Short mmCIF file of C-alpha atoms in Angstrom, two decimals:
data_model
loop_
_atom_site.label_atom_id
_atom_site.label_comp_id
_atom_site.label_asym_id
_atom_site.label_seq_id
_atom_site.Cartn_x
_atom_site.Cartn_y
_atom_site.Cartn_z
CA MET C 1 -196.30 131.10 114.93
CA SER C 2 -199.13 131.50 117.47
CA ASP C 3 -201.05 128.55 118.92
CA SER C 4 -204.04 129.39 116.74
CA ASP C 5 -201.89 129.28 113.62
CA ARG C 6 -200.10 126.07 114.61
CA ILE C 7 -200.38 123.30 112.04
CA SER C 8 -201.26 119.88 113.45
CA ASP C 9 -199.21 116.82 112.52
CA GLU C 10 -202.28 115.36 110.79
CA GLU C 11 -202.71 118.46 108.61
CA LEU C 12 -198.99 118.67 107.94
CA HIS C 13 -198.82 115.07 106.73
CA THR C 14 -201.86 115.26 104.47
CA PRO C 15 -200.60 113.87 101.14
CA THR C 16 -199.73 116.54 98.63
CA GLU C 17 -197.62 116.68 95.46
CA LYS C 18 -195.42 113.62 94.95
CA VAL C 19 -192.17 115.30 95.94
CA ALA C 20 -189.69 113.07 97.78
CA GLY C 21 -189.27 114.21 101.35
CA ALA C 22 -192.46 116.26 101.43
CA PRO C 23 -194.70 115.49 104.44
CA GLY C 24 -197.12 112.66 103.74
CA VAL C 25 -195.34 111.42 100.62
CA VAL C 26 -194.26 107.76 100.47
CA ALA C 27 -191.31 107.70 98.06
CA VAL C 28 -190.66 103.92 98.25
CA PRO C 29 -193.82 101.77 98.63
CA GLU C 30 -191.82 98.69 99.74
CA ASP C 31 -190.02 100.80 102.39
CA PRO C 32 -192.52 103.48 103.45
CA ALA C 33 -190.22 105.04 106.07
CA ALA C 34 -187.42 105.58 103.54
CA PRO C 35 -186.86 109.27 102.66
CA SER C 36 -186.07 108.37 99.02
CA ARG C 37 -185.00 105.50 96.77
CA GLN C 38 -181.35 106.44 97.26
CA VAL C 39 -181.45 106.15 101.08
CA SER C 40 -183.15 103.24 102.88
CA SER C 41 -184.99 103.74 106.17
CA ARG C 42 -182.48 101.47 107.95
CA ARG C 43 -179.49 103.50 106.75
CA GLN C 44 -181.19 106.78 107.70
CA ARG C 45 -182.10 105.56 111.21
CA LEU C 46 -178.58 104.23 111.83
CA SER C 47 -177.14 107.55 110.72
CA ASP C 48 -179.55 109.44 112.99
CA LEU C 49 -178.62 107.24 115.96
CA PHE C 50 -174.87 107.65 115.46
CA THR C 51 -175.30 111.39 114.89
CA ILE C 52 -177.05 111.73 118.26
CA PHE C 53 -174.43 109.77 120.20
CA CYS C 54 -171.45 111.29 118.38
CA ALA C 55 -172.71 114.77 119.23
CA GLY C 56 -172.56 113.83 122.91
CA PHE C 57 -169.04 112.39 122.77
CA ALA C 58 -167.74 115.33 120.73
CA LEU C 59 -169.27 117.97 122.99
CA ILE C 60 -167.55 116.44 126.03
CA SER C 61 -164.38 117.62 124.28
CA ASP C 62 -165.84 121.12 123.93
CA GLY C 63 -166.79 121.21 127.62
CA TYR C 64 -163.29 120.00 128.53
CA GLN C 65 -161.67 122.72 126.41
CA ASN C 66 -163.99 125.41 127.82
CA ASN C 67 -163.02 124.48 131.38
CA LEU C 68 -159.37 123.61 130.83
CA MET C 69 -158.22 127.07 131.91
CA THR C 70 -160.01 126.83 135.28
CA MET C 71 -157.17 124.99 137.02
CA THR C 72 -154.54 125.96 134.43
CA ASN C 73 -154.98 129.61 135.47
CA VAL C 74 -154.16 128.64 139.07
CA LEU C 75 -151.16 126.58 137.90
CA PHE C 76 -149.80 129.34 135.64
CA LYS C 77 -150.04 131.88 138.47
CA LYS C 78 -147.83 129.61 140.58
CA GLU C 79 -145.38 128.40 137.90
CA TYR C 80 -144.96 131.70 136.01
CA ALA C 81 -145.84 134.23 138.73
CA ALA C 82 -143.82 137.11 137.23
CA GLN C 83 -144.97 136.69 133.61
CA TYR C 84 -148.57 135.51 134.07
CA THR C 85 -150.10 138.87 134.90
CA SER C 86 -153.85 139.56 134.88
CA ALA C 87 -153.50 140.95 131.33
CA VAL C 88 -151.80 137.76 130.07
CA SER C 89 -154.37 135.62 131.93
CA THR C 90 -157.23 137.45 130.22
CA GLN C 91 -155.44 137.23 126.84
CA VAL C 92 -155.02 133.45 127.04
CA SER C 93 -158.53 132.88 128.42
CA ASN C 94 -160.19 135.10 125.80
CA ALA C 95 -158.31 133.48 122.90
CA LEU C 96 -160.70 130.52 123.05
CA LEU C 97 -163.68 132.89 123.18
CA VAL C 98 -162.62 134.94 120.15
CA GLY C 99 -162.03 131.73 118.20
CA GLU C 100 -165.42 130.39 119.27
CA ILE C 101 -167.24 133.53 118.15
CA LEU C 102 -165.62 133.34 114.70
CA GLY C 103 -166.22 129.59 114.52
CA GLN C 104 -169.88 129.82 115.50
CA ILE C 105 -170.68 132.35 112.79
CA THR C 106 -168.50 130.79 110.07
CA ILE C 107 -169.44 127.16 110.73
CA GLY C 108 -173.07 128.16 111.30
CA LEU C 109 -173.15 129.45 107.72
CA THR C 110 -171.08 126.51 106.48
CA CYS C 111 -173.37 123.86 107.92
CA ASP C 112 -176.34 125.49 106.16
CA TYR C 113 -174.54 125.94 102.82
CA LEU C 114 -172.33 122.85 102.64
CA GLY C 115 -174.10 120.45 104.98
CA ARG C 116 -173.87 119.27 108.58
CA LYS C 117 -171.32 116.57 107.77
CA VAL C 118 -168.75 118.91 106.16
CA ALA C 119 -169.02 121.32 109.08
CA ILE C 120 -168.68 118.60 111.73
CA VAL C 121 -165.62 116.98 110.15
CA THR C 122 -163.96 120.41 109.80
CA THR C 123 -164.53 121.35 113.44
CA THR C 124 -163.18 118.01 114.68
CA ALA C 125 -159.98 118.45 112.65
CA LEU C 126 -159.46 122.01 113.95
CA ILE C 127 -159.84 120.95 117.61
CA VAL C 128 -157.26 118.20 117.17
CA ILE C 129 -154.73 120.35 115.24
CA GLY C 130 -155.11 123.34 117.59
CA GLY C 131 -154.84 121.08 120.64
CA ILE C 132 -151.61 119.49 119.42
CA LEU C 133 -150.06 122.91 118.75
CA ALA C 134 -151.21 124.23 122.15
CA THR C 135 -149.63 121.25 123.88
CA ALA C 136 -146.33 122.00 122.11
CA SER C 137 -146.42 125.76 122.84
CA ASN C 138 -142.94 127.22 123.17
CA GLY C 139 -141.02 130.44 122.55
CA PRO C 140 -137.74 132.28 123.14
CA THR C 141 -139.29 133.71 126.32
CA ILE C 142 -142.14 132.75 128.65
CA LEU C 143 -144.24 135.55 127.18
CA GLY C 144 -143.46 134.18 123.71
CA MET C 145 -144.78 130.81 124.85
CA PHE C 146 -147.99 132.43 126.08
CA TRP C 147 -148.43 134.18 122.72
CA MET C 148 -148.14 130.84 120.91
CA LEU C 149 -150.59 129.34 123.39
CA THR C 150 -152.97 132.24 122.72
CA VAL C 151 -152.94 131.62 118.95
CA CYS C 152 -153.33 127.86 119.36
CA ARG C 153 -156.22 128.26 121.79
CA GLY C 154 -157.84 130.50 119.19
CA ILE C 155 -157.65 127.65 116.65
CA VAL C 156 -159.15 125.25 119.17
CA GLY C 157 -161.84 127.83 119.88
CA PHE C 158 -162.74 128.08 116.20
CA GLY C 159 -163.31 124.32 116.23
CA THR C 160 -165.21 124.15 119.52
CA GLY C 161 -167.28 127.19 118.54
CA GLY C 162 -168.19 125.55 115.25
CA GLU C 163 -169.30 122.43 117.12
CA TYR C 164 -172.15 124.39 118.69
CA PRO C 165 -174.18 124.95 115.49
CA ALA C 166 -172.84 121.90 113.64
CA SER C 167 -173.31 119.22 116.32
CA SER C 168 -176.38 120.74 117.93
CA THR C 169 -178.39 121.25 114.74
CA SER C 170 -177.55 117.78 113.46
CA ALA C 171 -178.40 116.21 116.86
CA SER C 172 -181.73 118.06 117.00
CA GLU C 173 -182.68 117.02 113.47
CA ALA C 174 -181.61 113.42 114.06
CA ALA C 175 -183.54 113.26 117.38
CA ASN C 176 -186.58 114.71 115.59
CA GLU C 177 -186.55 111.73 113.23
CA TYR C 178 -185.54 109.09 115.76
CA THR C 179 -187.56 110.00 118.88
CA LEU C 180 -189.83 112.99 118.27
CA LYS C 181 -191.70 113.00 121.61
CA GLN C 182 -188.47 112.91 123.61
CA ARG C 183 -186.48 115.18 121.30
CA GLY C 184 -186.02 117.87 123.97
CA PRO C 185 -184.65 115.65 126.77
CA VAL C 186 -182.51 113.64 124.34
CA PHE C 187 -181.07 116.83 122.85
CA ILE C 188 -180.13 118.13 126.32
CA LEU C 189 -178.55 114.81 127.33
CA VAL C 190 -176.27 114.79 124.27
CA THR C 191 -175.45 118.52 124.22
CA ASN C 192 -175.51 120.43 127.52
CA LEU C 193 -174.88 117.37 129.72
CA PRO C 194 -171.53 116.52 128.05
CA LEU C 195 -170.66 120.23 127.82
CA SER C 196 -171.30 120.59 131.55
CA PHE C 197 -169.57 117.31 132.39
CA GLY C 198 -166.47 118.68 130.65
CA GLY C 199 -165.87 120.91 133.69
CA PRO C 200 -165.59 118.16 136.33
CA LEU C 201 -163.76 115.99 133.79
CA ALA C 202 -161.10 118.67 133.29
CA VAL C 203 -160.58 118.88 137.07
CA ILE C 204 -160.47 115.07 137.45
CA VAL C 205 -157.84 114.81 134.70
CA PHE C 206 -155.88 117.64 136.33
CA LEU C 207 -155.92 115.90 139.74
CA ILE C 208 -154.79 112.58 138.25
CA VAL C 209 -151.99 114.18 136.22
CA ILE C 210 -150.67 116.39 139.05
CA SER C 211 -150.77 113.44 141.47
CA ALA C 212 -148.74 111.38 139.00
CA ALA C 213 -146.27 114.10 137.96
CA GLY C 214 -145.95 115.92 141.26
CA GLN C 215 -146.18 119.64 142.06
CA ASP C 216 -142.57 120.20 141.07
CA ARG C 217 -143.31 119.40 137.40
CA LEU C 218 -146.13 121.84 136.69
CA SER C 219 -145.05 122.40 133.06
CA THR C 220 -145.55 118.68 132.43
CA VAL C 221 -148.95 118.79 134.14
CA TRP C 222 -150.50 121.49 131.96
CA ARG C 223 -149.06 120.07 128.72
CA VAL C 224 -150.45 116.60 129.45
CA CYS C 225 -153.85 118.09 130.30
CA PHE C 226 -153.86 120.01 127.00
CA GLY C 227 -152.76 116.89 125.10
CA ILE C 228 -155.57 114.75 126.49
CA GLY C 229 -158.00 117.29 125.01
CA CYS C 230 -156.80 116.24 121.53
CA LEU C 231 -157.79 112.59 122.08
CA LEU C 232 -161.48 113.13 122.93
CA PRO C 233 -162.72 114.31 119.49
CA LEU C 234 -160.75 111.55 117.74
CA THR C 235 -162.97 108.89 119.37
CA VAL C 236 -165.88 109.80 117.06
CA PHE C 237 -164.03 111.02 113.97
CA TYR C 238 -164.60 107.82 111.95
CA PHE C 239 -168.34 107.75 112.65
CA ARG C 240 -168.65 111.40 111.65
CA LEU C 241 -167.04 110.62 108.29
CA LYS C 242 -169.78 108.02 107.67
CA MET C 243 -172.81 110.06 108.76
CA LEU C 244 -175.56 111.31 106.43
CA ASN C 245 -177.01 114.77 106.42
CA SER C 246 -180.43 114.65 108.08
CA LYS C 247 -183.62 114.09 106.12
CA LEU C 248 -184.83 117.54 107.21
CA TYR C 249 -181.65 119.13 105.83
CA ARG C 250 -181.83 117.27 102.52
CA ARG C 251 -185.42 118.46 102.14
CA GLY C 252 -185.05 122.04 103.44
CA ALA C 253 -181.52 123.32 102.71
CA ILE C 254 -181.05 126.55 100.74
CA LYS C 255 -177.65 126.53 99.03
CA ARG C 256 -178.09 129.44 96.63
CA ARG C 257 -179.82 132.83 96.79
CA VAL C 258 -180.53 132.69 100.51
CA PRO C 259 -183.20 135.39 101.17
CA TYR C 260 -181.61 136.82 104.32
CA LEU C 261 -183.89 139.86 104.39
CA LEU C 262 -186.96 137.60 104.52
CA VAL C 263 -185.22 135.41 107.10
CA PHE C 264 -184.69 138.35 109.48
CA ARG C 265 -188.19 139.70 108.87
CA TYR C 266 -189.60 136.30 109.82
CA TYR C 267 -187.34 135.57 112.80
CA TRP C 268 -186.32 138.99 114.20
CA LYS C 269 -188.18 138.54 117.48
CA SER C 270 -186.83 135.03 118.09
CA LEU C 271 -183.29 136.23 117.32
CA ILE C 272 -183.54 139.02 119.90
CA GLY C 273 -184.68 136.41 122.43
CA THR C 274 -182.05 133.72 121.83
CA CYS C 275 -179.20 136.21 121.26
CA GLY C 276 -180.06 138.39 124.26
CA ALA C 277 -180.62 135.51 126.67
CA TRP C 278 -177.45 133.73 125.54
CA PHE C 279 -175.40 136.94 126.00
CA LEU C 280 -176.64 137.29 129.58
CA TYR C 281 -176.12 133.61 130.40
CA ASP C 282 -172.55 133.44 129.11
CA PHE C 283 -171.74 136.83 130.67
CA VAL C 284 -172.32 135.14 134.03
CA THR C 285 -171.40 131.51 133.53
CA PHE C 286 -168.18 131.71 131.51
CA PRO C 287 -166.10 133.98 133.77
CA ASN C 288 -167.45 132.07 136.78
CA GLY C 289 -166.12 128.93 135.12
CA VAL C 290 -162.75 130.33 134.07
CA PHE C 291 -162.06 132.16 137.33
CA SER C 292 -163.87 129.90 139.82
CA GLY C 293 -160.55 128.27 140.72
CA VAL C 294 -159.12 131.72 141.44
CA ILE C 295 -162.23 132.65 143.48
CA ILE C 296 -161.98 129.47 145.55
CA SER C 297 -158.24 129.85 146.16
CA SER C 298 -158.86 133.42 147.35
CA VAL C 299 -161.39 132.38 150.02
CA VAL C 300 -159.65 129.19 151.18
CA SER C 301 -156.82 130.06 153.56
CA ASN C 302 -153.45 128.45 152.82
CA ALA C 303 -154.92 126.56 149.86
CA ASP C 304 -152.50 124.59 147.69
CA ILE C 305 -153.29 123.64 144.10
CA ILE C 306 -154.67 120.19 144.95
CA LYS C 307 -156.99 121.50 147.70
CA THR C 308 -158.28 124.19 145.33
CA ALA C 309 -158.87 121.54 142.64
CA GLU C 310 -160.81 119.36 145.09
CA TYR C 311 -163.14 122.24 145.99
CA GLN C 312 -163.44 123.01 142.26
CA LEU C 313 -164.50 119.41 141.61
CA LEU C 314 -167.12 119.69 144.36
CA LEU C 315 -168.40 122.93 142.81
CA GLY C 316 -168.69 121.31 139.36
CA SER C 317 -170.41 118.25 140.81
CA ILE C 318 -173.06 120.39 142.55
CA ALA C 319 -173.71 122.29 139.31
CA LEU C 320 -174.14 119.13 137.21
CA PRO C 321 -177.54 117.83 138.47
CA GLY C 322 -179.18 121.01 137.18
CA VAL C 323 -178.69 119.69 133.64
CA LEU C 324 -180.61 116.49 134.43
CA ILE C 325 -183.42 118.35 136.22
CA GLY C 326 -183.76 120.71 133.25
CA ALA C 327 -184.01 117.74 130.87
CA TRP C 328 -186.74 116.23 133.08
CA LEU C 329 -188.69 119.48 133.28
CA CYS C 330 -188.49 120.70 129.67
CA ASN C 331 -191.51 118.71 128.42
CA ARG C 332 -193.43 119.09 131.67
CA LEU C 333 -193.15 122.86 132.26
CA GLY C 334 -192.22 123.98 128.76
CA ARG C 335 -188.90 125.30 127.44
CA LYS C 336 -189.66 128.96 128.07
CA ASN C 337 -190.82 128.48 131.67
CA VAL C 338 -187.81 126.34 132.57
CA MET C 339 -185.46 128.98 131.18
CA MET C 340 -187.08 131.71 133.30
CA LEU C 341 -186.85 129.39 136.33
CA GLY C 342 -183.11 128.99 135.72
CA PHE C 343 -182.52 132.74 135.45
CA SER C 344 -184.41 133.18 138.74
CA GLY C 345 -181.72 131.01 140.39
CA TYR C 346 -179.13 133.63 139.41
CA LEU C 347 -181.29 136.26 141.10
CA VAL C 348 -181.85 134.33 144.35
CA PHE C 349 -178.40 132.81 144.92
CA GLY C 350 -176.52 135.76 143.43
CA LEU C 351 -178.15 138.06 145.98
CA ILE C 352 -177.64 135.61 148.86
CA ILE C 353 -173.91 135.23 148.17
CA GLY C 354 -173.38 138.87 147.22
CA CYS C 355 -175.18 140.42 150.16
CA ALA C 356 -173.73 138.02 152.74
CA TYR C 357 -170.34 137.51 151.08
CA ASP C 358 -168.15 138.24 154.12
CA GLN C 359 -170.16 135.92 156.36
CA ILE C 360 -170.60 133.05 153.86
CA THR C 361 -166.95 132.92 152.77
CA LYS C 362 -165.96 132.20 156.38
CA ILE C 363 -167.82 128.86 156.03
CA ILE C 364 -166.16 127.40 152.92
CA PRO C 365 -168.47 124.36 152.37
CA LEU C 366 -171.55 126.63 152.63
CA PHE C 367 -170.02 129.06 150.13
CA ILE C 368 -169.26 126.21 147.69
CA ILE C 369 -172.81 124.83 148.03
CA PHE C 370 -174.50 128.20 147.36
CA TYR C 371 -172.07 128.93 144.51
CA GLY C 372 -172.75 125.48 143.03
CA LEU C 373 -176.53 125.93 143.32
CA MET C 374 -176.31 129.24 141.46
CA LEU C 375 -174.41 127.53 138.63
CA SER C 376 -176.78 124.53 138.78
CA PHE C 377 -179.79 126.80 138.16
CA GLY C 378 -177.87 128.23 135.20
CA ASN C 379 -177.48 124.71 133.80
CA LEU C 380 -181.13 123.86 134.54
CA GLY C 381 -182.51 126.92 132.75
CA PRO C 382 -180.60 128.81 130.05
CA GLY C 383 -177.81 126.21 129.90
CA ASP C 384 -180.25 123.49 128.84
CA MET C 385 -182.88 125.56 127.06
CA LEU C 386 -180.89 128.02 124.95
CA GLY C 387 -179.37 125.35 122.71
CA LEU C 388 -182.69 123.50 122.52
CA LEU C 389 -184.71 126.63 121.70
CA SER C 390 -182.13 127.82 119.18
CA SER C 391 -182.37 124.48 117.38
CA GLU C 392 -186.20 124.39 117.46
CA SER C 393 -187.17 128.02 116.80
CA TYR C 394 -185.72 128.26 113.29
CA ALA C 395 -186.30 126.41 110.02
CA THR C 396 -183.74 123.87 108.86
CA ALA C 397 -182.62 126.09 105.96
CA VAL C 398 -181.25 128.71 108.38
CA ARG C 399 -181.02 126.73 111.62
CA GLY C 400 -177.21 126.63 111.61
CA THR C 401 -176.93 130.34 110.78
CA CYS C 402 -179.41 131.50 113.44
CA TYR C 403 -178.01 129.07 116.02
CA GLY C 404 -174.48 130.27 115.23
CA ILE C 405 -175.45 133.94 115.52
CA SER C 406 -177.19 133.30 118.86
CA ALA C 407 -174.28 131.29 120.25
CA ALA C 408 -171.78 133.87 118.96
CA LEU C 409 -173.63 136.64 120.81
CA GLY C 410 -173.45 134.39 123.85
CA LYS C 411 -169.70 134.02 123.54
CA THR C 412 -169.46 137.78 123.04
CA GLY C 413 -171.14 138.06 126.43
CA ALA C 414 -168.60 135.57 127.77
CA ALA C 415 -165.71 137.66 126.42
CA VAL C 416 -167.19 140.87 127.90
CA GLY C 417 -167.81 139.10 131.20
CA THR C 418 -164.25 137.73 131.30
CA GLU C 419 -162.82 141.19 130.58
CA ALA C 420 -165.08 142.81 133.19
CA PHE C 421 -164.61 140.19 135.90
CA THR C 422 -161.28 141.40 137.32
CA PRO C 423 -162.15 145.14 137.15
CA ILE C 424 -165.45 144.46 138.94
CA GLN C 425 -163.60 142.57 141.68
CA ASN C 426 -160.86 145.19 142.02
CA ASN C 427 -163.04 148.31 141.87
CA LEU C 428 -166.34 147.23 143.43
CA GLY C 429 -165.35 144.23 145.54
CA LYS C 430 -165.66 140.46 145.13
CA ARG C 431 -169.27 140.42 146.32
CA TRP C 432 -170.28 142.42 143.26
CA THR C 433 -169.46 139.61 140.84
CA PHE C 434 -172.42 137.78 142.39
CA ILE C 435 -174.68 140.82 142.61
CA VAL C 436 -174.08 141.45 138.88
CA ALA C 437 -175.07 137.81 138.27
CA ALA C 438 -178.36 138.52 140.08
CA ILE C 439 -178.98 141.59 137.90
CA CYS C 440 -178.33 139.47 134.78
CA GLY C 441 -180.86 136.97 136.13
CA VAL C 442 -183.57 139.65 136.20
CA ALA C 443 -182.65 140.81 132.68
CA GLY C 444 -182.69 137.19 131.47
CA ILE C 445 -186.21 136.62 132.80
CA LEU C 446 -187.47 139.75 131.00
CA VAL C 447 -185.78 138.92 127.68
CA THR C 448 -187.12 135.36 127.81
CA TYR C 449 -190.67 136.43 128.67
CA PHE C 450 -190.99 139.06 125.93
CA PHE C 451 -188.93 137.64 123.07
CA VAL C 452 -188.44 133.86 123.30
CA LYS C 453 -190.93 131.73 121.39
CA ASP C 454 -192.89 129.25 123.51
CA VAL C 455 -191.89 126.14 121.54
CA LYS C 456 -193.99 123.06 122.33
CA GLY C 457 -191.79 120.31 120.89
CA ASP C 458 -193.72 119.86 117.63
CA ASP C 459 -192.20 118.15 114.60
CA LEU C 460 -189.48 120.40 113.15
CA ALA C 461 -191.00 119.76 109.72
CA ASN C 462 -193.92 122.03 110.78
CA GLU C 463 -191.59 125.02 111.10
CA ASP C 464 -189.80 124.08 107.87
CA GLU C 465 -192.97 123.96 105.80
CA ALA C 466 -194.37 127.17 107.35
CA PHE C 467 -191.09 128.94 106.53
CA ARG C 468 -191.10 127.49 103.00
CA ALA C 469 -194.65 128.74 102.46
CA TYR C 470 -193.70 132.19 103.81
CA LEU C 471 -190.81 132.47 101.33
CA VAL C 472 -192.98 131.39 98.40
CA ALA C 473 -195.77 133.78 99.44
CA HIS C 474 -193.25 136.64 99.39
CA GLY C 475 -192.03 135.89 95.90
CA TRP C 476 -188.96 133.72 96.54
CA ASP C 477 -188.79 130.96 93.93
CA GLY C 478 -185.45 129.29 94.59
CA GLU C 479 -184.51 125.66 94.99
CA MET C 480 -184.50 123.89 98.35
CA GLY C 481 -182.94 120.63 99.49
CA GLU C 482 -180.04 118.58 98.18
CA ASP C 483 -179.25 115.23 96.59
CA ASP C 484 -182.22 112.84 96.76
CA LEU C 485 -184.70 115.40 98.17
CA ARG C 486 -183.99 118.51 96.05
CA ALA C 487 -187.03 120.39 94.69
CA LEU C 488 -188.28 123.90 93.92
CA ALA C 489 -189.48 125.78 96.98
CA ASP C 490 -193.15 125.81 95.92
CA GLU C 491 -193.33 122.05 95.34
CA GLY C 492 -194.89 119.78 97.92
CA ILE C 493 -196.08 122.37 100.48
CA PRO C 494 -199.03 120.93 102.49
CA PRO C 495 -202.30 122.79 101.67
CA ALA C 496 -202.95 123.51 105.37
CA VAL C 497 -199.63 125.36 105.61
CA VAL C 498 -200.38 127.43 102.49
CA GLY C 499 -203.78 128.37 103.91
CA ALA C 500 -202.35 129.41 107.26
CA THR C 501 -199.67 131.53 105.58
CA GLU C 502 -202.15 133.29 103.30
CA ALA C 503 -204.45 134.01 106.26
CA LYS C 504 -201.66 135.88 108.08
CA MET C 505 -200.71 138.03 105.07
#
């Protein structure tokens, strides 16, 4: 929707047909903020608050799982040197990615069809079950153990992948109701911040466990680290069982006869933007997360596991402030501009490290600082903005699906990047992993500029009602919403939205 076609909040909330949940309609005179007679305003606000905080606690688990292999790869190479070849390393690392791709698409659809709550509870259970099985991985041979670990990491990946659309869409919708003006910063602080904090957390846990167990019990170390990953999602499981689906979802869900052709006609440009940018971002950031421990150990002379982990913790700590700066900038500069700024960091620092690789790697602290700044710009820009834009650019009815598709294309980029990382190093040289990151930065800027919608942080109900009017104007006459806010699609659309839709046809 262009700026000229944008519907103001005042126009959107002009009273219309008395349909519960429609903008401007007061369903309960004695409790005007209540979405319907079945759900009080107090219950809805409490649910929104717990949904926001639970998303943050749960996504720490996802960040932990995503970064668990960083130091585990280094450990496996030492403990199982003969069996843990580059092929096995890639197999185990990519198992999580394949699971995440499947989970993002499947749970993305599920959270639109069955509701945010069903999807969130399912993903939590899968992370816990997969984590327990991964911790207990065994086999008649070491390779057999790695095959079991591969399968179990795939189960965990299905759960963590599903968390992306399930937790992020519910957090965005809850923040929209609870704190509209600060929805962007709040969303970042409960999604990308815990995801990014999962990296340093995984290294901290590793350092504590290896210090307690000793370097002669490495099998115990990795199993304890995997087991701790099972505990994190359990901390919020009870609250997730008690949550409500958001008011926006109960008003805008489409559970039957989803008009996917109309959806893609309406959102094709936005999908190219979020999918393309996410592919490029994960192509760079994921292999640099998985293999950063290996990179550091290769440039630090006579590095033992603990020294490598300490440098890895420093790297993660330098990258973390980018998340907070991105949250601070998103309302000030705009989502689109901040994302292009972040991609420009890949260009600048990727070229600096790549072109001066031999000189910089002789000064380890300088190398770690530049490497951390490159990753910090990734967090500041696409790391913060892609999830936010993917949750704001699409209507509630298809938010989970479009978010899941975008994130799945991102994880596809991560899988391709992980597969390509070692061949690039072996055939072109280590400097080229950073030069390729710079090239991806340029591509990311172009994709963002031409295809990503310049979202301003308006009420998500604006997009919902514009999308509803578009479907009705193109002949779709299905039912939208669920439970207390179910109605036919053409009921309760604000007149200003209908007029704007007709003017564009």
